[in-house]
Amino acid sequence: MVVDSLSDGTRIAQLLASEVTGHEDAFSVLSVVDADADVEPTDDGALAYAVAADGERVAEVYVQPDRARVEFIAHLDVTADAASEAGLRVRPKAVRPPRTLVFVEDGAQVKWTLPAFRALVAALDAGDREE
C-alpha cells in the first residue's frame, strides 16, 4: 500500500490559503493579505502571508521545509483549544503580544485547522456584537 502525504511547507500553506478563501460563507470576514508568491521555506519559518479581518491581521502563516505554521494573533485561547481538539500540535509563543502557534505538518491536516479559524471568526463576531 502506498501512502501519499504532502509534507512540503509551501504547498501546505497554499492549500491553507485556498481553504480560508474558498469557504466564503464561513470565513467571509477573513482575507489572505501580504502574500509572498516567491517565499522560500526556512528552518525558522518564512512569512508566506497573513490572514486579516476588517483590515487587521489576526494570523500569520509561515513556511518551513516540511510544514507550515499558523501564528494566531487574535483570540488565542479559543483558537488554541479548537486546534488542539482537532488533533494539531499547539503551543504558546512567549512574545509581546503573545501568539498561539499551530503546526500543520501534512497536507491532510490543513482541514484540521478549519475549526480554529471557525472559532476565530465566531470570537471576532462576538466581539463585534459587544461593541
mmCIF file of C-alpha atoms in Angstrom:
data_model
loop_
_atom_site.group_PDB
_atom_site.id
_atom_site.type_symbol
_atom_site.label_atom_id
_atom_site.label_comp_id
_atom_site.label_asym_id
_atom_site.label_seq_id
_atom_site.Cartn_x
_atom_site.Cartn_y
_atom_site.Cartn_z
ATOM 1 C CA MET A 1 0.000 0.000 0.000
ATOM 2 C CA VAL A 2 1.355 3.393 -0.979
ATOM 3 C CA VAL A 3 0.847 6.223 1.464
ATOM 4 C CA ASP A 4 0.659 9.626 -0.159
ATOM 5 C CA SER A 5 1.373 12.549 2.089
ATOM 6 C CA LEU A 6 2.146 16.147 1.422
ATOM 7 C CA SER A 7 4.883 17.472 3.656
ATOM 8 C CA ASP A 8 6.072 20.488 1.660
ATOM 9 C CA GLY A 9 5.603 23.584 3.805
ATOM 10 C CA THR A 10 4.981 25.930 0.887
ATOM 11 C CA ARG A 11 2.340 23.690 -0.656
ATOM 12 C CA ILE A 12 0.659 23.173 2.734
ATOM 13 C CA ALA A 13 0.458 26.960 3.160
ATOM 14 C CA GLN A 14 -1.026 27.302 -0.332
ATOM 15 C CA LEU A 15 -3.683 24.702 0.481
ATOM 16 C CA LEU A 16 -4.493 26.529 3.698
ATOM 17 C CA ALA A 17 -4.899 29.834 1.847
ATOM 18 C CA SER A 18 -7.279 28.094 -0.562
ATOM 19 C CA GLU A 19 -9.344 26.749 2.329
ATOM 20 C CA VAL A 20 -9.580 30.146 4.020
ATOM 21 C CA THR A 21 -10.561 31.950 0.823
ATOM 22 C CA GLY A 22 -12.689 29.099 -0.532
ATOM 23 C CA HIS A 23 -15.112 28.882 2.398
ATOM 24 C CA GLU A 24 -16.725 32.220 1.605
ATOM 25 C CA ASP A 25 -19.730 31.825 3.890
ATOM 26 C CA ALA A 26 -17.893 30.575 6.963
ATOM 27 C CA PHE A 27 -14.849 32.815 6.546
ATOM 28 C CA SER A 28 -16.304 35.804 4.731
ATOM 29 C CA VAL A 29 -14.674 38.229 7.199
ATOM 30 C CA LEU A 30 -11.221 36.733 6.579
ATOM 31 C CA SER A 31 -8.875 37.513 3.728
ATOM 32 C CA VAL A 32 -5.363 36.476 2.766
ATOM 33 C CA VAL A 33 -3.122 39.555 2.637
ATOM 34 C CA ASP A 34 0.514 40.379 2.009
ATOM 35 C CA ALA A 35 1.124 37.079 0.219
ATOM 36 C CA ASP A 36 4.685 36.407 -0.912
ATOM 37 C CA ALA A 37 4.337 34.262 -4.036
ATOM 38 C CA ASP A 38 8.084 33.642 -4.105
ATOM 39 C CA VAL A 39 8.513 32.712 -0.445
ATOM 40 C CA GLU A 40 11.277 30.204 0.221
ATOM 41 C CA PRO A 41 10.908 27.973 3.284
ATOM 42 C CA THR A 42 13.476 28.379 6.047
ATOM 43 C CA ASP A 43 14.181 26.294 9.132
ATOM 44 C CA ASP A 44 12.794 29.064 11.362
ATOM 45 C CA GLY A 45 9.852 29.730 9.046
ATOM 46 C CA ALA A 46 9.441 32.400 6.386
ATOM 47 C CA LEU A 47 6.311 34.551 6.304
ATOM 48 C CA ALA A 48 4.142 33.364 3.407
ATOM 49 C CA TYR A 49 1.078 35.531 4.069
ATOM 50 C CA ALA A 50 -1.160 36.967 6.742
ATOM 51 C CA VAL A 51 -4.847 36.461 7.399
ATOM 52 C CA ALA A 52 -6.778 39.640 8.110
ATOM 53 C CA ALA A 53 -10.241 40.533 9.344
ATOM 54 C CA ASP A 54 -11.508 44.039 8.659
ATOM 55 C CA GLY A 55 -8.027 45.134 7.667
ATOM 56 C CA GLU A 56 -6.299 43.875 10.833
ATOM 57 C CA ARG A 57 -4.001 40.879 10.941
ATOM 58 C CA VAL A 58 -5.428 38.045 13.013
ATOM 59 C CA ALA A 59 -2.971 35.326 11.950
ATOM 60 C CA GLU A 60 0.225 34.815 10.007
ATOM 61 C CA VAL A 61 1.327 31.718 8.105
ATOM 62 C CA TYR A 62 4.987 30.726 7.948
ATOM 63 C CA VAL A 63 6.593 28.032 5.814
ATOM 64 C CA GLN A 64 9.314 25.648 6.835
ATOM 65 C CA PRO A 65 10.737 22.954 4.558
ATOM 66 C CA ASP A 66 8.488 20.203 5.932
ATOM 67 C CA ARG A 67 5.483 22.029 7.407
ATOM 68 C CA ALA A 68 3.555 25.248 7.754
ATOM 69 C CA ARG A 69 2.952 27.144 10.971
ATOM 70 C CA VAL A 70 -0.038 29.344 11.737
ATOM 71 C CA GLU A 71 0.568 32.044 14.324
ATOM 72 C CA PHE A 72 -2.744 33.294 15.652
ATOM 73 C CA ILE A 73 -2.548 36.884 16.851
ATOM 74 C CA ALA A 74 -6.167 37.309 17.971
ATOM 75 C CA HIS A 75 -8.359 35.233 20.304
ATOM 76 C CA LEU A 76 -5.529 32.954 21.346
ATOM 77 C CA ASP A 77 -7.433 30.772 23.810
ATOM 78 C CA VAL A 78 -10.300 29.791 21.516
ATOM 79 C CA THR A 79 -8.025 29.140 18.552
ATOM 80 C CA ALA A 80 -5.643 27.060 20.673
ATOM 81 C CA ASP A 81 -8.500 24.998 22.124
ATOM 82 C CA ALA A 82 -10.071 24.374 18.706
ATOM 83 C CA ALA A 83 -6.771 23.419 17.060
ATOM 84 C CA SER A 84 -5.830 21.129 19.940
ATOM 85 C CA GLU A 85 -9.233 19.424 19.863
ATOM 86 C CA ALA A 86 -8.748 18.859 16.124
ATOM 87 C CA GLY A 87 -5.524 16.976 16.857
ATOM 88 C CA LEU A 88 -2.982 19.587 15.833
ATOM 89 C CA ARG A 89 0.168 20.381 17.779
ATOM 90 C CA VAL A 90 -0.312 23.713 19.524
ATOM 91 C CA ARG A 91 1.899 25.811 21.761
ATOM 92 C CA PRO A 92 2.010 29.370 23.023
ATOM 93 C CA LYS A 93 4.671 31.774 21.802
ATOM 94 C CA ALA A 94 6.043 33.962 24.564
ATOM 95 C CA VAL A 95 6.413 37.252 22.736
ATOM 96 C CA ARG A 96 4.756 40.640 23.207
ATOM 97 C CA PRO A 97 1.953 40.462 22.314
ATOM 98 C CA PRO A 98 1.689 36.683 22.782
ATOM 99 C CA ARG A 99 0.682 34.320 19.988
ATOM 100 C CA THR A 100 -0.642 30.801 19.583
ATOM 101 C CA LEU A 101 1.345 28.559 17.252
ATOM 102 C CA VAL A 102 -0.408 25.783 15.332
ATOM 103 C CA PHE A 103 1.752 23.356 13.366
ATOM 104 C CA VAL A 104 0.399 21.877 10.129
ATOM 105 C CA GLU A 105 2.723 19.017 9.267
ATOM 106 C CA ASP A 106 0.832 17.334 6.437
ATOM 107 C CA GLY A 107 -1.497 18.431 3.678
ATOM 108 C CA ALA A 108 -4.325 16.422 5.241
ATOM 109 C CA GLN A 109 -4.009 18.487 8.421
ATOM 110 C CA VAL A 110 -4.989 21.638 6.532
ATOM 111 C CA LYS A 111 -8.642 20.670 7.031
ATOM 112 C CA TRP A 112 -7.903 20.235 10.737
ATOM 113 C CA THR A 113 -7.084 23.941 11.003
ATOM 114 C CA LEU A 114 -10.591 24.952 9.928
ATOM 115 C CA PRO A 115 -12.125 24.575 13.415
ATOM 116 C CA ALA A 116 -9.527 27.037 14.727
ATOM 117 C CA PHE A 117 -10.427 29.538 12.003
ATOM 118 C CA ARG A 118 -14.155 28.965 12.697
ATOM 119 C CA ALA A 119 -13.526 29.645 16.401
ATOM 120 C CA LEU A 120 -11.619 32.784 15.440
ATOM 121 C CA VAL A 121 -14.470 34.023 13.250
ATOM 122 C CA ALA A 122 -17.015 33.287 15.997
ATOM 123 C CA ALA A 123 -14.911 35.180 18.559
ATOM 124 C CA LEU A 124 -14.486 38.107 16.167
ATOM 125 C CA ASP A 125 -18.238 38.124 15.544
ATOM 126 C CA ALA A 126 -18.992 38.004 19.275
ATOM 127 C CA GLY A 127 -16.609 40.916 19.822
ATOM 128 C CA ASP A 128 -18.338 42.927 17.094
ATOM 129 C CA ARG A 129 -21.723 42.417 18.725
ATOM 130 C CA GLU A 130 -20.442 43.579 22.121
ATOM 131 C CA GLU A 131 -19.374 46.975 20.798
#
